[in-house]
CSV table of C-alpha atoms in Angstrom, one decimal:
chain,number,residue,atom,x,y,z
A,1,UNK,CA,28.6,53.2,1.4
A,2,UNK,CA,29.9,54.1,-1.9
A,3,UNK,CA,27.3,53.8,-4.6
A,4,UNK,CA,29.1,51.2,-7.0
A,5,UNK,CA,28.6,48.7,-3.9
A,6,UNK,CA,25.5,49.9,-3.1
A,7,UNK,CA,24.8,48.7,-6.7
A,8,UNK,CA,26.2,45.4,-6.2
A,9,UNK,CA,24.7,44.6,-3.3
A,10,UNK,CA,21.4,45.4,-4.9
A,11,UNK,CA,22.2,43.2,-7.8
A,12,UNK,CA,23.2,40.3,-5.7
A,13,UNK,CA,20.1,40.5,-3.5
A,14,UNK,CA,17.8,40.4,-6.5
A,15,UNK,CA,19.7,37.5,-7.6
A,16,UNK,CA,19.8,35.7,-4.3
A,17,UNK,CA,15.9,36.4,-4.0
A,18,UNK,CA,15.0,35.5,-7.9
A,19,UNK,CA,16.8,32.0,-7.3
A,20,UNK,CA,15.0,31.1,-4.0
A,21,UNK,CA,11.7,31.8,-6.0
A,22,UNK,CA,12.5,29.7,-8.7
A,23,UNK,CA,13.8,26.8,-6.0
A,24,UNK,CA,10.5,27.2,-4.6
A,25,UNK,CA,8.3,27.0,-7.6
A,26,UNK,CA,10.4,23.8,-8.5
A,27,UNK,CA,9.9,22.7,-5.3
A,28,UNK,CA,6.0,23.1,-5.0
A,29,UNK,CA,5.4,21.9,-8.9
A,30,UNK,CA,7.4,18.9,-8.2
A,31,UNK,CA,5.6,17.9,-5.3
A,32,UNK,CA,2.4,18.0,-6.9
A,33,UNK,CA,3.8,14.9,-9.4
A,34,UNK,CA,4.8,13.0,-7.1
A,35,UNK,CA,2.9,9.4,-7.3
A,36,UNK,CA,3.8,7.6,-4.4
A,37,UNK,CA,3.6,3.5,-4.3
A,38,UNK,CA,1.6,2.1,-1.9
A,39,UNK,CA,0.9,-1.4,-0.4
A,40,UNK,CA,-3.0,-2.6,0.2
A,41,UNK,CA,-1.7,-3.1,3.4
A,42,UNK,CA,-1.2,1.2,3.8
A,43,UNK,CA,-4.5,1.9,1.9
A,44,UNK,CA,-6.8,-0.1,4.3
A,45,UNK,CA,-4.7,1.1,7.3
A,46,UNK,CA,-5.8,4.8,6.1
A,47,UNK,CA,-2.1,6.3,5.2
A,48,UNK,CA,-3.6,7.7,2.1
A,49,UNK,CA,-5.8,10.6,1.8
A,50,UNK,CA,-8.7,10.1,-0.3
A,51,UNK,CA,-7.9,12.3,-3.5
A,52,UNK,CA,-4.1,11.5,-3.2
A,53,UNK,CA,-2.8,10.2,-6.7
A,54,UNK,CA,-1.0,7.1,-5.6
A,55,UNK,CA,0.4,3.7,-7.4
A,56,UNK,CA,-0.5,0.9,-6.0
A,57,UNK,CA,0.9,-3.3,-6.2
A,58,UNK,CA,0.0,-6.4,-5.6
A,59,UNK,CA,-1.5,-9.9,-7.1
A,60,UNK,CA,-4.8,-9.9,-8.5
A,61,UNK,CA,-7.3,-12.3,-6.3
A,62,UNK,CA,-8.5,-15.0,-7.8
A,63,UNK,CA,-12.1,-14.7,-8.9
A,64,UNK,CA,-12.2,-11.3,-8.1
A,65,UNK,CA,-12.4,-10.2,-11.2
A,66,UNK,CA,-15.7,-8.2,-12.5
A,67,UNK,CA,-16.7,-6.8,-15.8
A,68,UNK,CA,-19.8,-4.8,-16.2
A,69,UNK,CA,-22.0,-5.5,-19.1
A,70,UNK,CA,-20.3,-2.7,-21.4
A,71,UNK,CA,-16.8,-4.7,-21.5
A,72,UNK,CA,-15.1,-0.9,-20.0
A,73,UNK,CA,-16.0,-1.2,-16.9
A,74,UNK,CA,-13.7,-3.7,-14.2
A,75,UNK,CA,-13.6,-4.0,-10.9
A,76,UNK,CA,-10.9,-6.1,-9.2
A,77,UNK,CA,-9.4,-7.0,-5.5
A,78,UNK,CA,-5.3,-6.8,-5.5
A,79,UNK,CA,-3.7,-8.0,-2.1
A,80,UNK,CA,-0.4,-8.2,-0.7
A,81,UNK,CA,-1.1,-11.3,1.2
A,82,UNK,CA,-2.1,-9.5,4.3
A,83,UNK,CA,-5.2,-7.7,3.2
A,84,UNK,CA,-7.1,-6.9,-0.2
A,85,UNK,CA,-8.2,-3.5,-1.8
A,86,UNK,CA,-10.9,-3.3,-4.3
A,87,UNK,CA,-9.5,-1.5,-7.2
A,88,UNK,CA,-12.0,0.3,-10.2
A,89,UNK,CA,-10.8,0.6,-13.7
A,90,UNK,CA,-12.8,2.0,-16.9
A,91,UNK,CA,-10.8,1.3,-19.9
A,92,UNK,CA,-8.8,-1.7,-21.7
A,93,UNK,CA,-6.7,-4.1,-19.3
A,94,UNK,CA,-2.8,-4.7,-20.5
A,95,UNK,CA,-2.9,-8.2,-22.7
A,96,UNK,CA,-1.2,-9.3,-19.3
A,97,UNK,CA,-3.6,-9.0,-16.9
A,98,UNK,CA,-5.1,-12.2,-15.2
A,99,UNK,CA,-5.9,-13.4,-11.7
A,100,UNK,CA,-3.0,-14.2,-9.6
A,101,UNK,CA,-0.9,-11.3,-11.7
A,102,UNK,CA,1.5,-8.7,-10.0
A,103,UNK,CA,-0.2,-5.2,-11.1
A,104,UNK,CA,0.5,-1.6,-11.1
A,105,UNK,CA,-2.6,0.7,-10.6
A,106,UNK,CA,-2.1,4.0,-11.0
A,107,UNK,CA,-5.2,6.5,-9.7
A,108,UNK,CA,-6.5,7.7,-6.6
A,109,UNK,CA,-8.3,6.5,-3.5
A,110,UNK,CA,-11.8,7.4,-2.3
A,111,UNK,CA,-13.5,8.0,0.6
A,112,UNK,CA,-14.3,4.0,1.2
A,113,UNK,CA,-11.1,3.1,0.1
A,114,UNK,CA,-11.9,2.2,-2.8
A,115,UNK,CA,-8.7,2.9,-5.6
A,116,UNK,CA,-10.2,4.3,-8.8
A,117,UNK,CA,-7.7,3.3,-10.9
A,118,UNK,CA,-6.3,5.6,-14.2
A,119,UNK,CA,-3.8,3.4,-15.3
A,120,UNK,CA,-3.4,-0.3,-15.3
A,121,UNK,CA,0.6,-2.2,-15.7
A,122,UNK,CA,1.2,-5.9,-15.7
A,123,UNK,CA,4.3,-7.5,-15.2
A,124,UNK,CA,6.0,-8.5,-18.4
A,125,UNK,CA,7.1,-11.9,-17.5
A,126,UNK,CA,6.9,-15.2,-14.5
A,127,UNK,CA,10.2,-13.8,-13.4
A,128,UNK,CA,9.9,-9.9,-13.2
A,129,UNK,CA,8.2,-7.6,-10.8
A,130,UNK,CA,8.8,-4.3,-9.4
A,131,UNK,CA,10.7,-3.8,-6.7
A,132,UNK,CA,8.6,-2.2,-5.1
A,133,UNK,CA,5.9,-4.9,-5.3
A,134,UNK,CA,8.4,-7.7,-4.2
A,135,UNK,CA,9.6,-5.8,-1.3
A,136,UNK,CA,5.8,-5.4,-0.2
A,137,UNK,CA,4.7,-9.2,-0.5
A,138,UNK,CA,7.6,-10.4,1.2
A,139,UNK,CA,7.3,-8.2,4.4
A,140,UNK,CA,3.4,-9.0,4.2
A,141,UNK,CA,3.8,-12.8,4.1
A,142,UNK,CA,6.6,-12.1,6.6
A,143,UNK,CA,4.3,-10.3,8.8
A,144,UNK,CA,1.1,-13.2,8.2
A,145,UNK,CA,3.5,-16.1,8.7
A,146,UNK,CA,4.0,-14.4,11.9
A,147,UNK,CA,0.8,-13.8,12.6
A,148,UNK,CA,-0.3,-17.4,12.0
A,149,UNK,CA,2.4,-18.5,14.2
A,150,UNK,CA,1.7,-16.4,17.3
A,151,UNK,CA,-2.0,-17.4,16.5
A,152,UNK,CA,-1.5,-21.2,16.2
A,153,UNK,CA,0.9,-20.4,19.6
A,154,UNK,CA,-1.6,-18.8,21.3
A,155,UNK,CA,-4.7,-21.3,20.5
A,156,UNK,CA,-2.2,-24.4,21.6
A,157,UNK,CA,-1.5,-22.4,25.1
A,158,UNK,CA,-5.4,-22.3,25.2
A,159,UNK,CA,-6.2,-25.8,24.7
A,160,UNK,CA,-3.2,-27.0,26.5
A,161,UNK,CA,-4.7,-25.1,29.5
A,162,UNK,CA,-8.2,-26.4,29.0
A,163,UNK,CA,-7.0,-30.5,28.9
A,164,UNK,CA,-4.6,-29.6,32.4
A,165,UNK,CA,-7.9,-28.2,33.8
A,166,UNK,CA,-9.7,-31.1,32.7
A,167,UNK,CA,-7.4,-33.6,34.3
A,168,UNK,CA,-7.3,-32.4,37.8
A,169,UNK,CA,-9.3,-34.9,39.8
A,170,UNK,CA,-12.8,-32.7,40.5
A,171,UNK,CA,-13.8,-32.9,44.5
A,172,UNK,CA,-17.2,-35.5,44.9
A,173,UNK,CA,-20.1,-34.5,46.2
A,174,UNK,CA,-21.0,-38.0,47.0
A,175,UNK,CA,-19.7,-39.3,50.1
A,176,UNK,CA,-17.5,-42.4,49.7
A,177,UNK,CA,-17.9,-45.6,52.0
């Protein structure tokens, strides 16, 4: 091989080699920021791993609400209609926040599942709410009007067969004359 392309060759590999590094550093720093939203639904079934910076949606349950005795200190339930998640939160809420509000907690999850919130958003407005947060209550009311449907189905199949039981004549033990 003549030296010139020898050179070249060299040149180019470096090159290739320096720009699959630099892919791959982009690569591994960006998934490191990555804050992924999740339903309460997805933290109580255990998709998270405790540690894992997440966001997290859903309405604030009424009276859930707790302060501690500093004023800093709050600890809240959100829910997506299917189940609730107790969220933690040391700092000042948004002017926003209030019971029955669509939220944004930003933070991470602990080992009872348990969202230590570092960040707090409220929706600006009645109309508004994240998409991601809309998407999420629907398919969880979807999914408990469901639920309550099968349930209601399957408690009317029970008493229906209980009454049909109970009208079918019983054999006497007395003897009839």
């Amino acid at each position: 091989m003549h030296p010139k392309r020898k050179n070249r060759l060299i040149l180019i590999l470096f090159m290739v080699i320096g720009l699959g590094a630099a892919v791959g550093l982009m690569m591994f720093s960006l998934s490191q920021n990555i804050d992924l939203f999740m339903t309460p639904t997805q933290i109580a079934n255990g998709e998270v791993r405790p540690g894992q910076t997440i966001r997290a949606g859903g309405l604030v349950v009424e009276g859930s609400v707790m302060r501690s005795n500093d004023g800093l200190n709050v600890s809240f339930a959100i829910t997506d209609g299917a189940v609730n998640v107790t969220v933690e939160y040391e700092g000042i809420l948004p002017d926003l926040f209030r019971e029955g509000q669509g939220i944004v907690a930003m933070g991470k999850v602990d080992s009872r599942k348990v969202m230590i919130a570092s960040e707090v958003l409220a929706k600006h407005d009645e109309e508004y709410m994240p998409p991601e947060v809309q998407y999420a209550l629907d398919t969880a009311h979807k999914d408990g009007v469901e639920n309550l449907k099968k349930n209601a189905a399957e408690k009317a199949q029970g008493i229906q067969s209980e009454t049909s039981q109970e009208s079918k004549p019983q054999p006497s033990t007395e003897k009839q004359y």
